[in-house]
Amino acid sequence: MGKSKVYRNGNEVFVEGFNYSVGISGFNKVDYSVDIRALDEYLFYLCQHTNYSHIYVTIIPSKVDDYGNTVLEKKITIGKIDTHESKKYKNISYWRDDYGFFKMFNKDRAEYERTLQEESTFVHMGSGGFSIIPKYMPKSIL
């Protein structure tokens, strides 16, 4: 599914090598290393056909080190899907609003943006007129 490797181990789905970029393919457009639509379809199908009561979704971000090697970073469990509830949904359109990857990934974005805004009032921009803004990543639910 895209550049990321998606696999399952028991009731946990991993998105290994996850990354995203903003503005590369268009102004303020976010590009993910995983096909989110295909991932949602996989998760929905899995929820419909599993005996587990919950499915955990874990991303494993990656980055390129100083030597050009891709290295995996710390795992982040971004969501827990109730499969019993998921089986009540008629189709993926309604399910995605409550359990989709995009919603799980962005669950902490409002807090991130609020913190960023609060901190930016205290950050001196320096002589170059810019500051480094940390990339958003959700917090683990575990």
Coordinates of C-alpha atoms in Angstrom, one line a residue:
M1 CA 0.0 0.0 0.0
G2 CA 2.1 2.9 -1.2
K3 CA 5.7 3.1 -0.1
S4 CA 4.9 1.8 3.4
K5 CA 4.7 -1.9 4.3
V6 CA 1.4 -2.9 5.9
Y7 CA 1.2 -6.1 7.8
R8 CA -0.7 -7.7 10.7
N9 CA 0.5 -9.6 13.8
G10 CA -2.5 -10.9 15.8
N11 CA -4.8 -8.0 16.5
E12 CA -2.3 -5.3 15.6
V13 CA -1.9 -3.8 12.1
F14 CA 1.5 -2.1 11.5
V15 CA 2.3 0.6 8.9
E16 CA 6.0 0.3 8.7
G17 CA 8.1 3.1 7.1
F18 CA 5.3 5.6 7.5
N19 CA 6.0 9.1 6.6
Y20 CA 4.3 12.2 5.1
S21 CA 5.2 15.5 3.5
V22 CA 3.4 18.7 3.1
G23 CA 3.3 20.9 0.0
I24 CA 5.5 18.7 -2.3
S25 CA 2.7 17.9 -4.8
G26 CA 0.6 21.0 -4.3
F27 CA 0.2 24.0 -1.9
N28 CA -0.6 22.7 1.6
K29 CA -1.3 19.2 0.1
V30 CA -0.3 16.3 2.4
D31 CA 1.2 13.2 0.8
Y32 CA 1.3 10.1 2.8
S33 CA 3.6 7.1 2.2
V34 CA 0.6 4.8 2.5
D35 CA -2.5 4.7 0.4
I36 CA -5.0 5.8 3.1
R37 CA -8.1 4.7 1.1
A38 CA -6.6 1.2 0.6
L39 CA -5.5 1.0 4.2
D40 CA -9.1 2.0 5.4
E41 CA -10.5 -0.7 3.1
Y42 CA -8.2 -3.3 4.6
L43 CA -9.0 -2.2 8.2
F44 CA -12.7 -2.3 7.5
Y45 CA -12.5 -5.7 5.9
L46 CA -10.4 -7.0 8.7
C47 CA -12.9 -5.7 11.3
Q48 CA -15.8 -7.4 9.5
H49 CA -14.0 -10.8 9.4
T50 CA -12.1 -11.1 12.6
N51 CA -12.8 -12.7 16.0
Y52 CA -10.7 -10.2 17.9
S53 CA -12.7 -7.6 19.9
H54 CA -10.3 -4.8 19.0
I55 CA -7.8 -4.0 16.3
Y56 CA -4.8 -1.7 17.1
V57 CA -3.3 0.4 14.4
T58 CA 0.4 1.2 14.9
I59 CA 2.6 3.3 12.7
I60 CA 6.4 2.9 12.6
P61 CA 7.8 6.2 11.1
S62 CA 11.0 6.1 9.1
K63 CA 13.7 8.7 8.4
V64 CA 16.9 8.8 6.4
D65 CA 20.0 9.0 8.5
D66 CA 23.2 10.9 7.8
Y67 CA 24.5 8.0 5.8
G68 CA 21.5 7.8 3.5
N69 CA 20.1 4.7 5.2
T70 CA 16.4 4.5 6.0
V71 CA 15.9 3.7 9.7
L72 CA 12.7 2.9 11.5
E73 CA 11.8 5.1 14.5
K74 CA 9.7 4.3 17.7
K75 CA 6.4 2.6 17.2
I76 CA 3.3 4.8 17.7
T77 CA -0.1 3.0 18.3
I78 CA -2.5 5.6 17.0
G79 CA -5.8 3.9 17.4
K80 CA -7.9 1.1 18.7
I81 CA -10.8 -0.1 16.6
D82 CA -13.8 -1.8 18.2
T83 CA -14.6 -4.6 15.8
H84 CA -18.0 -5.3 17.3
E85 CA -19.0 -1.8 16.7
S86 CA -17.4 -1.9 13.2
K87 CA -19.6 -4.8 12.2
K88 CA -22.7 -2.6 12.7
Y89 CA -21.7 -0.3 9.8
K90 CA -23.4 -0.8 6.5
N91 CA -20.4 0.4 4.5
I92 CA -17.0 1.9 4.8
S93 CA -18.2 5.5 4.2
Y94 CA -19.9 5.7 7.5
W95 CA -17.2 3.6 9.3
R96 CA -14.4 5.9 8.0
D97 CA -15.9 8.9 9.8
D98 CA -15.5 7.2 13.2
Y99 CA -12.5 4.8 12.7
G100 CA -10.6 5.8 9.6
F101 CA -6.8 6.1 9.5
F102 CA -6.9 9.8 8.9
K103 CA -9.0 10.4 12.0
M104 CA -6.7 8.2 14.1
F105 CA -3.6 9.9 12.8
N106 CA -4.9 13.4 13.4
K107 CA -6.4 12.8 16.8
D108 CA -3.8 15.0 18.5
R109 CA -3.4 17.7 15.8
A110 CA -5.5 20.3 17.5
E111 CA -3.4 20.0 20.7
Y112 CA -0.2 20.2 18.5
E113 CA -1.3 23.3 16.7
R114 CA -2.4 25.0 20.0
T115 CA 0.9 24.3 21.6
L116 CA 2.8 25.5 18.5
Q117 CA 0.8 28.7 18.5
E118 CA 1.4 29.3 22.2
E119 CA 5.2 28.6 21.8
S120 CA 5.5 30.8 18.7
T121 CA 4.6 33.8 20.7
F122 CA 7.7 33.3 22.8
V123 CA 10.1 32.1 20.1
H124 CA 12.6 34.6 18.8
M125 CA 12.8 34.2 15.1
G126 CA 16.6 34.8 15.0
S127 CA 18.5 36.9 12.5
G128 CA 17.5 34.7 9.6
G129 CA 13.8 35.4 10.2
F130 CA 12.7 31.7 10.6
S131 CA 12.5 29.0 13.2
I132 CA 12.3 25.2 12.9
I133 CA 8.9 23.8 13.5
P134 CA 8.7 20.2 14.7
K135 CA 6.8 17.8 12.4
Y136 CA 3.4 16.7 13.7
M137 CA 3.2 13.1 14.9
P138 CA 0.3 11.7 17.0
K139 CA 0.8 10.4 20.5
S140 CA 0.6 6.7 21.3
I141 CA -2.6 5.6 22.9
L142 CA -0.7 3.0 24.9

